Short mmCIF file of C-alpha atoms and ligand atoms in Angstrom, two decimals:
data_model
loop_
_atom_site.label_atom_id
_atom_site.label_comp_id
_atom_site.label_asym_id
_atom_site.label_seq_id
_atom_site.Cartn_x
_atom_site.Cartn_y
_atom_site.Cartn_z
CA UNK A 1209 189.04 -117.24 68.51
CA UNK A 1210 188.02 -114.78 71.03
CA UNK A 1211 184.48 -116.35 71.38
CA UNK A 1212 185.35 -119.48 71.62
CA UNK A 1213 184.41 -121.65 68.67
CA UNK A 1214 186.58 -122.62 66.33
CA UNK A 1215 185.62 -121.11 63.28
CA UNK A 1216 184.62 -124.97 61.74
CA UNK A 1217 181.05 -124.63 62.52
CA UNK A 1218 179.52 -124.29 59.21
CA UNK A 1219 181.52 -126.91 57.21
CA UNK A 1220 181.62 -129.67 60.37
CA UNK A 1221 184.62 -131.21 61.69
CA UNK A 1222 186.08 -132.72 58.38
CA UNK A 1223 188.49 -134.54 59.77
CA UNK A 1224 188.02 -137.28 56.74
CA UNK A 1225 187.32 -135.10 53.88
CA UNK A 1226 189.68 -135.76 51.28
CA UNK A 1227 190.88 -139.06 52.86
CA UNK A 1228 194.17 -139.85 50.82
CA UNK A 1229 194.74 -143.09 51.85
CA UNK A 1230 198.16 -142.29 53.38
CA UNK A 1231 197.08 -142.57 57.38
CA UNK A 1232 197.24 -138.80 57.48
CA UNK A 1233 194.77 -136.95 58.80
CA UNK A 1234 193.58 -133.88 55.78
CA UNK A 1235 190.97 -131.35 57.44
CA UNK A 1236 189.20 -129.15 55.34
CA UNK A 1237 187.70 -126.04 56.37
CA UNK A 1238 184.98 -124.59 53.80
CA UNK A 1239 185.50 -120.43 54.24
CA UNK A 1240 181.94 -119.85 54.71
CA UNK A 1241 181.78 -116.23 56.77
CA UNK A 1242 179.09 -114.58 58.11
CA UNK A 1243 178.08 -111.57 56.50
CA UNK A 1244 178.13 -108.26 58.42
CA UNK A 1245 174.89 -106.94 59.13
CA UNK A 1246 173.89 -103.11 59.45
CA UNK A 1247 171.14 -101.80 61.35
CA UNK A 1248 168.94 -98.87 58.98
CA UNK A 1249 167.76 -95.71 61.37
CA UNK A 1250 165.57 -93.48 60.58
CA UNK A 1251 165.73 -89.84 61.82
CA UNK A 1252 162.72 -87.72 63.38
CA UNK A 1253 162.16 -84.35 62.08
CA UNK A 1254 159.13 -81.70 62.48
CA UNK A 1255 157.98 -81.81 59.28
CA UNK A 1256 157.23 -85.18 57.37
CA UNK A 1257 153.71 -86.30 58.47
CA UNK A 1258 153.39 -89.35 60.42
CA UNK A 1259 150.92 -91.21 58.03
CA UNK A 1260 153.96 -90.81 55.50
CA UNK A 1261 156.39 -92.99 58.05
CA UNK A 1262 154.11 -95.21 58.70
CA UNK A 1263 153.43 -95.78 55.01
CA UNK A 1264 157.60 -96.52 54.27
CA UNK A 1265 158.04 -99.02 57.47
CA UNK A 1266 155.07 -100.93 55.81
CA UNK A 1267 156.04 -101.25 52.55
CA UNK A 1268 159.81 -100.47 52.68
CA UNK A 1269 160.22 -102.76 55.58
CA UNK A 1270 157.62 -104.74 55.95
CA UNK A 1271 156.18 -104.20 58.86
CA UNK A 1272 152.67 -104.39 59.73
CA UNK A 1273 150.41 -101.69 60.77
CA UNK A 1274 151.08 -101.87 64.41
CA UNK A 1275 154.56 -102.25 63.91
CA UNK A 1276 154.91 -99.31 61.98
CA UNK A 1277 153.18 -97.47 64.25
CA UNK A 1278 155.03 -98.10 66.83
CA UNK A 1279 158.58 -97.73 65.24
CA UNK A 1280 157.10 -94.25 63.93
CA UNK A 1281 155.90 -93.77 67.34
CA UNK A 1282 159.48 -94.53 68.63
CA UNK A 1283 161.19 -91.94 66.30
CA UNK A 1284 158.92 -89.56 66.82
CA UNK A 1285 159.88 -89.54 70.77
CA UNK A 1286 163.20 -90.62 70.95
CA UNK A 1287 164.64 -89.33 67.78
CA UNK A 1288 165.75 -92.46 66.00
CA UNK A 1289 164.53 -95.86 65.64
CA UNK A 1290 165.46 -99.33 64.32
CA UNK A 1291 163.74 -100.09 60.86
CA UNK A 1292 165.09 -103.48 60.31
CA UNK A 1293 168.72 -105.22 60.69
CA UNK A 1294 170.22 -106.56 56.83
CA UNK A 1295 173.23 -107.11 54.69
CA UNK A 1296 175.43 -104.15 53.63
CA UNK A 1297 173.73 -104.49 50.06
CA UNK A 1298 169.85 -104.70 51.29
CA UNK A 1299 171.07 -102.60 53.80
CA UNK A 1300 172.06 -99.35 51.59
CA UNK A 1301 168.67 -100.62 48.62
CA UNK A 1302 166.65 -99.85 51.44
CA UNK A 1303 167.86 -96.78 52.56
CA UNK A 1304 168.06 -95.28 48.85
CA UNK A 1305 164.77 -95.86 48.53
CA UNK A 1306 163.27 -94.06 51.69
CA UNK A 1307 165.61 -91.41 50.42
CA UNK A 1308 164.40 -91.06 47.29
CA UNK A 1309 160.34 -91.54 48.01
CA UNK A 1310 160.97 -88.95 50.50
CA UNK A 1311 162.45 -86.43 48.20
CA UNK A 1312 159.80 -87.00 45.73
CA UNK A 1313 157.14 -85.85 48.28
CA UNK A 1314 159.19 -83.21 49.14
CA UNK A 1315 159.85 -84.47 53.10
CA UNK A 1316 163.10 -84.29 54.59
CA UNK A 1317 162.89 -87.40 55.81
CA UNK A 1318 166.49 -88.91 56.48
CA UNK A 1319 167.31 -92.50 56.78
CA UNK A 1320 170.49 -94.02 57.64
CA UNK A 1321 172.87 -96.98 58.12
CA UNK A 1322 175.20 -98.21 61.03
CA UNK A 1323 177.36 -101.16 61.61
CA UNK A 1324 175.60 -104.05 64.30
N1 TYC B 1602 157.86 -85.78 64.06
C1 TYC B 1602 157.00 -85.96 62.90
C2 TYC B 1602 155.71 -85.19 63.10
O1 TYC B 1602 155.40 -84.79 64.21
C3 TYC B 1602 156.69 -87.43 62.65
C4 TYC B 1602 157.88 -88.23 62.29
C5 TYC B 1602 158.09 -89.48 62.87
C6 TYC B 1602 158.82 -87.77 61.36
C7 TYC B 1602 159.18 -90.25 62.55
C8 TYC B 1602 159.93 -88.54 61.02
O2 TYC B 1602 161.18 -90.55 61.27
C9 TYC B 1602 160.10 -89.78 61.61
N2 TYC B 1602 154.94 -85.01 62.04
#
């Protein structure tokens, strides 16, 4: 494994799991894999006001006022920021729904989602 573990750290060693009685030595290995995460952007753009950013990283993602100012900030100077880090699932909820409260305020607002 090219970083070095073995790949039995979630289920433990098991070397007596299933212990058959025989003197042979059963290992079992639980498939437990990590999920892929995915980092959600958003975009900058001239038009939607800040207040309205601010607004979605508090209640989309959580943030708290500072925080959202200062991931708005971000976008606003470097063109893209980091809203949050989640599952492919969360990952692609969260997005729609930027999307979509964006479009119904009429702001082109664009949010998007990228492999960690
Ligand atoms: N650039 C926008 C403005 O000046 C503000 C803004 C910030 C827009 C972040 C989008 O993702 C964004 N009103």
């Amino acid at each position: 494994m090219k970083d070095g573990r073995d790949g039995r750290g979630q289920g433990g060693q098991g070397t007596r799991d299933g212990d058959t009685g025989t003197g042979i030595v059963t290992k079992t290995r639980p498939k437990t894999k990590k999920p892929s995460l995915y980092k959600v952007l958003i975009l900058n753009d001239d038009y939607t006001p800040m207040e309205f950013v601010v607004h979605i990283l508090e209640k989309v993602f959580n943030k708290s006022r500072e925080a959202a100012v200062e991931i708005m900030l971000h976008v606003h100077r470097h063109g893209v920021g980091i809203c949050g880090v989640f599952t492919y699932d969360v990952a692609e909820t969260k997005v729609a729904q930027v999307i979509e409260f964006a479009r119904r305020h009429q702001h082109p607002l664009q949010c998007t989602m990228e492999k960690e």
